[in-house]
Short mmCIF file of C-alpha atoms in Angstrom, two decimals:
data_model
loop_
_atom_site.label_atom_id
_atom_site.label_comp_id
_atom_site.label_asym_id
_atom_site.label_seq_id
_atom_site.Cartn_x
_atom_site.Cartn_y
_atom_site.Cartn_z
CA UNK A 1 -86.22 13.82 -80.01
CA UNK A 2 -87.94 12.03 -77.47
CA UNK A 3 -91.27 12.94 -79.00
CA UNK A 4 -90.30 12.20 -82.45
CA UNK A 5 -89.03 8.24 -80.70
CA UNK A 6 -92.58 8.12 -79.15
CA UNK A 7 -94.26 8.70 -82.90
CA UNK A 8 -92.10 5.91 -84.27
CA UNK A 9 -93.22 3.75 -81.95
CA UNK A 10 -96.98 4.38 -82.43
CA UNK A 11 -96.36 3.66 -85.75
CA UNK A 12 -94.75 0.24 -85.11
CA UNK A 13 -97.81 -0.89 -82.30
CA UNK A 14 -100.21 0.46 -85.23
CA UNK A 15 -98.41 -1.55 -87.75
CA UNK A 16 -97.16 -4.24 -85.99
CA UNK A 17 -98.53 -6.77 -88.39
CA UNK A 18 -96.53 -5.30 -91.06
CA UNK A 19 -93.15 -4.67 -89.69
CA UNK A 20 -92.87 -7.83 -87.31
CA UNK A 21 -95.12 -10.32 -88.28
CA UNK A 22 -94.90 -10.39 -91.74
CA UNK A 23 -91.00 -11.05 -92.15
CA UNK A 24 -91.07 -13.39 -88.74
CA UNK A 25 -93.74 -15.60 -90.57
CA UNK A 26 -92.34 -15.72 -93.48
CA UNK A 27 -89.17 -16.51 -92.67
CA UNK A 28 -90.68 -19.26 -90.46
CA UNK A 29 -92.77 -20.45 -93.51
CA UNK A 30 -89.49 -20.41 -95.08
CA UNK A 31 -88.09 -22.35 -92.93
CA UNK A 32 -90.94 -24.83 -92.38
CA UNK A 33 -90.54 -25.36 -96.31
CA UNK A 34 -86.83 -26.20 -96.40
CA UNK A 35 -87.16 -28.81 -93.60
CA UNK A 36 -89.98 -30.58 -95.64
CA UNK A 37 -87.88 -30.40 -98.41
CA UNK A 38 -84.82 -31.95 -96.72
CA UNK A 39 -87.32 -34.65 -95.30
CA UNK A 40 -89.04 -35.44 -98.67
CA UNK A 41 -85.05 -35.75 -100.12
CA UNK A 42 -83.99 -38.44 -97.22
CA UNK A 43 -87.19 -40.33 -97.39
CA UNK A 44 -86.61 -40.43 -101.55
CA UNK A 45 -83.31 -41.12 -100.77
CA UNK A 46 -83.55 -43.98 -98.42
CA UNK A 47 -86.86 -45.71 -100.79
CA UNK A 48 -84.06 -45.76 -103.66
CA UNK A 49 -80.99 -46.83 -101.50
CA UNK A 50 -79.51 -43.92 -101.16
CA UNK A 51 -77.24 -43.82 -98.35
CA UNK A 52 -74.33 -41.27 -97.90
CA UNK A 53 -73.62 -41.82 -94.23
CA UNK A 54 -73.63 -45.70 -94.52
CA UNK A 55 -71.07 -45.57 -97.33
CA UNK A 56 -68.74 -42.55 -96.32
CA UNK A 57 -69.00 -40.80 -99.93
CA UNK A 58 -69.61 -37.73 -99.12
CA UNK A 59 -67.15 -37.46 -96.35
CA UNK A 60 -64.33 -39.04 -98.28
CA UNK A 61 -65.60 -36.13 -101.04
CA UNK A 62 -65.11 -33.44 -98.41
CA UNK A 63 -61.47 -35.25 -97.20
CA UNK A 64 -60.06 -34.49 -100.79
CA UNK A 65 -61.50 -31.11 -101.26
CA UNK A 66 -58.66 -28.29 -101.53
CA UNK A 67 -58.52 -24.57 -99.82
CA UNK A 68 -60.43 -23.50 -103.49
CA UNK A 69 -62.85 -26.46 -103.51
CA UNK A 70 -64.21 -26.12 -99.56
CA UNK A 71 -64.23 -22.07 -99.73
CA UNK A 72 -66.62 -22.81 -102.44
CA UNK A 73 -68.43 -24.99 -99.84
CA UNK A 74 -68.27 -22.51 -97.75
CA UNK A 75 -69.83 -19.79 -100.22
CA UNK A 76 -72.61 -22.42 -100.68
CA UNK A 77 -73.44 -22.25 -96.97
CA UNK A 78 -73.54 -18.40 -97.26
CA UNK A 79 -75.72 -18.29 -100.07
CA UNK A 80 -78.21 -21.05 -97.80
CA UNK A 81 -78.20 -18.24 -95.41
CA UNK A 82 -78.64 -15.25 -97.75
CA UNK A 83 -81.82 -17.29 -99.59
CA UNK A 84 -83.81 -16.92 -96.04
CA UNK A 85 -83.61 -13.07 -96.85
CA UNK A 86 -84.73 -12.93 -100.69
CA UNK A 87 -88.08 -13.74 -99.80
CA UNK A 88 -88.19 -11.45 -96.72
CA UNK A 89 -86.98 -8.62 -98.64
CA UNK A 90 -90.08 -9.03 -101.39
CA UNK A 91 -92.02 -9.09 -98.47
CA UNK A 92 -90.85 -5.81 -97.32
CA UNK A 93 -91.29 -3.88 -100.12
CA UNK A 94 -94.44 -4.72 -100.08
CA UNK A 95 -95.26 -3.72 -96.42
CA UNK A 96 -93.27 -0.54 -97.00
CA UNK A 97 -95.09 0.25 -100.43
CA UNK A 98 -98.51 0.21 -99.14
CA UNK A 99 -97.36 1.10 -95.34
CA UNK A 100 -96.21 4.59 -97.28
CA UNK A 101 -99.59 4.61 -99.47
CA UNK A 102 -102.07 4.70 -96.52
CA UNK A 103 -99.67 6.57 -94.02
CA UNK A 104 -100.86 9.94 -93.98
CA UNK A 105 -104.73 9.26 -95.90
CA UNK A 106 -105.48 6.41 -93.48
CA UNK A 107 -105.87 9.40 -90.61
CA UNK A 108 -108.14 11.66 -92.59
CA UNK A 109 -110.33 8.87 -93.71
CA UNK A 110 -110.98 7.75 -90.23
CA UNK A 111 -110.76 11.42 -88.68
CA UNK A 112 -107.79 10.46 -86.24
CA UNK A 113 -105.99 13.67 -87.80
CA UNK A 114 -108.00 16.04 -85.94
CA UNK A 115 -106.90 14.33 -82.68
CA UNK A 116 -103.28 14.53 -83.70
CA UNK A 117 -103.38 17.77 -84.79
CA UNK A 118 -105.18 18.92 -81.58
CA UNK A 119 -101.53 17.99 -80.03
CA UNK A 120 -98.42 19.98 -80.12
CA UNK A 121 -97.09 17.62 -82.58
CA UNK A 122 -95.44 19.44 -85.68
CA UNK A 123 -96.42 18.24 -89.14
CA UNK A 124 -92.83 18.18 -90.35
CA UNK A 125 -92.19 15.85 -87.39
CA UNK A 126 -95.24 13.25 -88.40
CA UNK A 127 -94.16 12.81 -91.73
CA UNK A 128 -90.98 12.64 -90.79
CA UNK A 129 -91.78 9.64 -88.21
CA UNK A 130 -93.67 7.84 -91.20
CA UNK A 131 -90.70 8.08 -93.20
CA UNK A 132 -88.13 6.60 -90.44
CA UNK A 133 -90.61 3.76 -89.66
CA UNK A 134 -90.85 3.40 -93.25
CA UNK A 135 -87.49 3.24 -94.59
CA UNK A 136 -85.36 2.36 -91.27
CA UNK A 137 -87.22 0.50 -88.68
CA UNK A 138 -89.28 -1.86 -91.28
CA UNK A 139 -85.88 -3.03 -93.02
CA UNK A 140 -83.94 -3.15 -89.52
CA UNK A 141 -87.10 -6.00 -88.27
CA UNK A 142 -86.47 -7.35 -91.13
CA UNK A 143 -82.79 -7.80 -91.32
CA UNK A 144 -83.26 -9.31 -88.35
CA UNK A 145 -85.91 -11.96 -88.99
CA UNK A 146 -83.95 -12.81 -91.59
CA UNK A 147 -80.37 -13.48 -90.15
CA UNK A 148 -82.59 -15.21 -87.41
CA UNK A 149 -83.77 -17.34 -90.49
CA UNK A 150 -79.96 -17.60 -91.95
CA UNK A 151 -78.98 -18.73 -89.04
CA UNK A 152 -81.70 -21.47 -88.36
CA UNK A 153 -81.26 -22.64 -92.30
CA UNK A 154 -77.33 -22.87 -92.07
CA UNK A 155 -77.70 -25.04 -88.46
CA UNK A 156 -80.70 -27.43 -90.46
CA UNK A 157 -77.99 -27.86 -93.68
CA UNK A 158 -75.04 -28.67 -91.14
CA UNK A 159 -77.29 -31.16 -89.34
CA UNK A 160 -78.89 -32.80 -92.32
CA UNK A 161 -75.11 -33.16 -93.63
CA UNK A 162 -73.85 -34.43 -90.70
CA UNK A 163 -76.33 -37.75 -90.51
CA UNK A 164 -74.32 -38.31 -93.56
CA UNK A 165 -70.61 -38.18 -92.07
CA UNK A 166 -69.86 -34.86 -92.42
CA UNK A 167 -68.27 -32.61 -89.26
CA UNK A 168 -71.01 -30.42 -88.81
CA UNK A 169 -68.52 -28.41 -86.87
CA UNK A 170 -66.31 -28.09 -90.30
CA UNK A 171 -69.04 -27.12 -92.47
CA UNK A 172 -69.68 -24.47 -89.63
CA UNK A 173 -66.40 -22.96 -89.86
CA UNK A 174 -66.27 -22.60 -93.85
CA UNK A 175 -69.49 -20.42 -93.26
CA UNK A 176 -69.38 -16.61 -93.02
CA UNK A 177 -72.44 -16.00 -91.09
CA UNK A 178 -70.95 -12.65 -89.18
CA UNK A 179 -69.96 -11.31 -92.65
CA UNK A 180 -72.98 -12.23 -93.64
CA UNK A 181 -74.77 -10.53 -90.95
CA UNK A 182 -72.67 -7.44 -91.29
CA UNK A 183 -73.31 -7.21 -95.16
CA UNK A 184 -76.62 -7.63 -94.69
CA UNK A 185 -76.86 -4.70 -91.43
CA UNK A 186 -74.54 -2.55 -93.68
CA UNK A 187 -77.15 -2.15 -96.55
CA UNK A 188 -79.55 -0.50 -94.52
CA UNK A 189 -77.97 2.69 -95.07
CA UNK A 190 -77.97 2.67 -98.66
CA UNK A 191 -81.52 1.33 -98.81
CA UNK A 192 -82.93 4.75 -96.62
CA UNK A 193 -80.96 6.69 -99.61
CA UNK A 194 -82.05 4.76 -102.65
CA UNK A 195 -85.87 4.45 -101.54
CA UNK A 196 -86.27 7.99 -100.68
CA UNK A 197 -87.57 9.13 -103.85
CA UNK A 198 -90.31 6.25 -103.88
CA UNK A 199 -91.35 6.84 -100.25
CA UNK A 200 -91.40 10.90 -100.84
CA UNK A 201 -94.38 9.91 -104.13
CA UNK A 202 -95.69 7.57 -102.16
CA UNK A 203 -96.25 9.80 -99.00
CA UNK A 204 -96.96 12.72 -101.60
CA UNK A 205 -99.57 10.68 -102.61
CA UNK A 206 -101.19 9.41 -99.66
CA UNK A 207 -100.98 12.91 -98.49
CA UNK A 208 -102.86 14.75 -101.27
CA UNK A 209 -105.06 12.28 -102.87
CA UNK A 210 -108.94 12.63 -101.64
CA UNK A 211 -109.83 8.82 -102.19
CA UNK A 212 -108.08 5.89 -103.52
CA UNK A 213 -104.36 7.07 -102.98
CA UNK A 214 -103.26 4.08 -104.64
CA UNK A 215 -104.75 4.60 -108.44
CA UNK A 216 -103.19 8.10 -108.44
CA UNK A 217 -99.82 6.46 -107.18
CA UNK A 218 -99.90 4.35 -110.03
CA UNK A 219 -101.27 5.77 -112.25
CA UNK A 220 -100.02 9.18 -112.91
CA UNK A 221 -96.60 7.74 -113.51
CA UNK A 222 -97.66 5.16 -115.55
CA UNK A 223 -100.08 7.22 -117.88
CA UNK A 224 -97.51 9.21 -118.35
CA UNK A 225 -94.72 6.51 -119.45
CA UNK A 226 -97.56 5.41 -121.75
CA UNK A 227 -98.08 8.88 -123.13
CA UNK A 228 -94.30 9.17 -123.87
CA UNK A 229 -94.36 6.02 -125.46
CA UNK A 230 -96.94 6.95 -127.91
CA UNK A 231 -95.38 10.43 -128.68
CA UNK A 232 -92.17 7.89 -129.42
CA UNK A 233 -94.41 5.64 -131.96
CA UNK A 234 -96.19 8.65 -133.78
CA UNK A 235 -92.80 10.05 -134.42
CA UNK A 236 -94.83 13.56 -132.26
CA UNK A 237 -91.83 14.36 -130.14
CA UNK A 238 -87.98 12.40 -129.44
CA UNK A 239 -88.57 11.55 -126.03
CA UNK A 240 -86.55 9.27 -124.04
CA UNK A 241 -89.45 6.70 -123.27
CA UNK A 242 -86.88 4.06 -122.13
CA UNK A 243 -85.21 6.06 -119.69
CA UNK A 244 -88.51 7.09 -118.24
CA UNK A 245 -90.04 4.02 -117.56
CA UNK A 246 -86.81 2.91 -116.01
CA UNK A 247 -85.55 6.33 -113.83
CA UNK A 248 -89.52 7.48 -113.46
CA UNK A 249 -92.06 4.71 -113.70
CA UNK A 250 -89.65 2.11 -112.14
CA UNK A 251 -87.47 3.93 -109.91
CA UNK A 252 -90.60 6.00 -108.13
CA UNK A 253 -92.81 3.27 -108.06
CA UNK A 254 -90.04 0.41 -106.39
CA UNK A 255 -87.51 2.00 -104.63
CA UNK A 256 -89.30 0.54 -101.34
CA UNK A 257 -88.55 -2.82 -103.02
CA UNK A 258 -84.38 -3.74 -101.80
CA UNK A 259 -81.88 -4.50 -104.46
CA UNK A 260 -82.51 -1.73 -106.93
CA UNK A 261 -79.75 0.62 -105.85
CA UNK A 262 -77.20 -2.74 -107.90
CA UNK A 263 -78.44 -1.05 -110.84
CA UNK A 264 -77.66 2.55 -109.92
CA UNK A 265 -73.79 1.89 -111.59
CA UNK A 266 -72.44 0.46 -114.61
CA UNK A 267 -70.90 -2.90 -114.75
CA UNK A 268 -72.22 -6.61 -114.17
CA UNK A 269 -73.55 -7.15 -110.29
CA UNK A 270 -72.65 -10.69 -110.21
CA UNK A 271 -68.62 -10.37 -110.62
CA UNK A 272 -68.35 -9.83 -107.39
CA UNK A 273 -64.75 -10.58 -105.61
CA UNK A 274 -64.74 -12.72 -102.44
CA UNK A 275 -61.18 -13.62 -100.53
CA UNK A 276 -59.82 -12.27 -104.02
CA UNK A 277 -61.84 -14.91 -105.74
CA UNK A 278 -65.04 -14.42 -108.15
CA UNK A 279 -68.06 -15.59 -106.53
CA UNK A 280 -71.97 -14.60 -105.66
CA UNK A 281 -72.14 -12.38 -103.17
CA UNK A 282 -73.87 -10.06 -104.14
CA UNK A 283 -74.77 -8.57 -100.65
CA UNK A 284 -70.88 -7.45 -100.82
CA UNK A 285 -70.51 -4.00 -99.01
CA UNK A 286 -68.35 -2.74 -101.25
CA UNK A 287 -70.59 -3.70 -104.09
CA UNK A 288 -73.40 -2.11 -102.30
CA UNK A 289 -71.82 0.96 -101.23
CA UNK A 290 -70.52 1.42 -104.44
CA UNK A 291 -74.34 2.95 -105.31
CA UNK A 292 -73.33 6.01 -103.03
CA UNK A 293 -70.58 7.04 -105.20
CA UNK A 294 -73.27 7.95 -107.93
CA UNK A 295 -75.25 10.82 -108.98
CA UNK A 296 -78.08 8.53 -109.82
CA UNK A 297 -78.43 7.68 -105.97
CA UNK A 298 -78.32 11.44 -104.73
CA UNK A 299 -80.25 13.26 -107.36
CA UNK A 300 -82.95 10.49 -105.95
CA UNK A 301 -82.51 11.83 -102.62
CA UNK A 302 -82.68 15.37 -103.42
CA UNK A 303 -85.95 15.11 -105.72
CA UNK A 304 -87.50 12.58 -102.63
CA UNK A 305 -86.71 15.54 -100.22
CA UNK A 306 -88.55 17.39 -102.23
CA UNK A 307 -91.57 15.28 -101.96
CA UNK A 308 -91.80 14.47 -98.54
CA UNK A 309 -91.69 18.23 -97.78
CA UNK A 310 -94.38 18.60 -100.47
CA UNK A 311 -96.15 15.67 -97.98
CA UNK A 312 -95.56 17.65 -94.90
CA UNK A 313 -97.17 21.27 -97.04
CA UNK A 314 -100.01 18.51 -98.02
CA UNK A 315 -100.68 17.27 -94.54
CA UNK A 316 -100.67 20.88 -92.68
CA UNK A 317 -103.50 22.20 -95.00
CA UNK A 318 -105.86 19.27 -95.92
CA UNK A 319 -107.81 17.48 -93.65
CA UNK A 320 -110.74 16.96 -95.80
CA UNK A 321 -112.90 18.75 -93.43
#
C-alpha cells in the first residue's frame, strides 16, 4: 500500500499542471469574471440612476418575502455556488481524458518504462495508480477548487447585495453551502464507477497503440458507429445504430467527462425535490446515487475492468523495444 501511495503521488508531481492548476485557475478566472461582471452592472447601474441601497427597494422586497419566496432565494445562492463547478468539471474531463490517453504511451515514447520496470514495481499496480489518480485524486482537487470557488462567489453575491441594504448575514443563512459541499464530495463515488469504462479504453489505448494513441481512441469507436449507421441506411443488417453511438461511441469516449451517470436512469433530471419542494438541484445525492441502483452503471464497470486488465496484459509485454 505504501508503494502503490508513493506511485500516486508521482503521478500528481508529474501532472501537477493538470490536476491542480488547471481547476485552481479556472476557478480563479471564474471568479475574476463574475467580479467584472458585478462591477460593469453597478457602474451601468449608477450612469442610469440606478440605486437600490439609496432607495431601500430591494430590502423592503426581501422584508415581504415568505418561508417559499426566500428558500427560493436561498436556492438561488446555491445554484451561484454550484455555477463555480460547471466549468471546473468541463475542465476535468478534459485533463482526465487526455491524462488517461498518454498515461501508459507517454513512458515508452520517452523510454522511462525501462527504468520503471527495472524496479520491483508490479504492472497491475502501475496501471492501477494511473487509474486512482485518474478517476479519484483529479476529481477530489477538483471538488475542492471548486467549493473554494463556491464559497468565494456566494461571499462576492452577499457583499455586492449588501451595498444595496440587504443583511448579508441573512442571505448567508438561506444558503446551503455544507449541503452543497457534501453533494458535491458525495458524487465522487459514483463518478470512479460511471467513468470506469472510458478510463479502461482510454488506458487500453494508450497502452497498446504504437503512435498516436489518440486517433485509435477515437477512431475505432467512431468508425464503427459510422459503419453501423450505414448498414442501418442500406437496409444490410437491423442494427441498433442509436443505441451504439449513445452506450458505445458516447459512453466510452466521455465517461471522464462528470454528469453523464444523470442519464444512466429513466425519468427527467431536473424534477428534483428540495425541503419537499421542486427545485434545481441537480447535484442532489439521492438523484445521483440513484445511478448505482442500475445495471447500466455496473455492466460499465464490469466491461472497464475488463479493459484496464487488458491495459495491465498490454503494458507487461510491450515496450516497443
Amino acid at each position: 500500500m505504501k508503494t502503490f501511495l508513493w506511485l500516486v503521488k508521482r503521478e500528481f508531481w508529474e501532472h501537477r499542471g493538470g490536476f491542480l492548476w488547471a481547476p485552481v485557475i479556472t476557478g480563479g478566472v471564474f471568479l475574476l469574471l463574475n467580479l467584472m461582471g458585478i462591477i460593469t452592472a453597478e457602474v451601468i447601474g449608477a450612469r442610469h440612476g440606478v440605486n437600490f441601497g439609496a432607495s431601500g427597494e430591494l430590502r423592503n422586497v426581501m422584508s415581504q418575502m415568505d418561508a417559499g419566496d426566500m428558500s427560493k432565494v436561498g436556492m438561488a445562492l446555491d445554484v451561484a455556488m454550484y455555477s463555480s463547478m460547471a466549468i471546473i468539471t468541463v475542465v476535468l474531463g478534459f485533463v482526465v481524458f487526455f491524462y488517461c490517453l498518454g498515461a501508459l504511451y507517454d513512458d515508452r515514447r520517452d523510454r522511462s518504462i525501462l527504468f520503471w520496470k527495472s524496479l520491483p514495481i508490479s504492472d497491475t499496480s502501475t496501471v492501477l495508480s494511473k487509474l486512482v489518480s485518474a478517476t479519484v485524486l483529479a476529481p477530489v482537487i477538483a471538488v475542492l477548487a471548486g467549493i473554494a470557488a463556491g464559497f468565494a462567489q456566494l461571499v462576492m453575491v452577499a457583499i455586492t447585495l449588501s451595498f444595496h441594504g440587504v443583511n448579508v448575514w441573512q442571505l448567508l443563512t438561506l444558503a446551503h453551502p455544507f449541503r452543497v459541499m457534501g453533494n458535491l464530495l458525495g458524487y465522487i463515488p459514483v463518478y470512479v464507477l460511471w467513468a470506469l469504462p472510458s478510463a479502461g479504453w482510454l488506458l487500453l489505448c494508450s497502452a497498446w497503440a504504437r503512435t498516436k494513441p489518440f486517433l485509435w481512441a477515437v477512431v475505432l469507436p467512431v468508425a464503427s458507429g459510422l459503419l453501423i449507421s450505414w448498414f442501418g441506411i442500406m437496409g444490410l443488417f437491423n442494427l441498433p445504430a442509436s443505441w451504439f453511438w449513445k452506450e458505445i461511441v458516447v459512453r466510452g469516449l466521455f465517461s471522464v467527462f462528470p454528469g453523464g451517470s444523470f442519464t444512466a436512469y429513466n425519468g427527467s433530471p431536473h424534477a428534483l425535490t428540495i425541503n419537499g419542494e421542486s427545485g434545481l438541484d441537480i447535484m442532489n445525492l439521492s438523484r445521483s446515487w440513484a445511478a448505482v441502483a442500475t445495471p447500466n452503471l455496473w455492466i460499465g464497470v464490469v466491461i472497464g475492468a475488463g479493459l484496464i486488465a487488458g491495459a495491465i496484459w498490454f503494458r507487461r509485454w510491450r515496450d516497443d523495444s
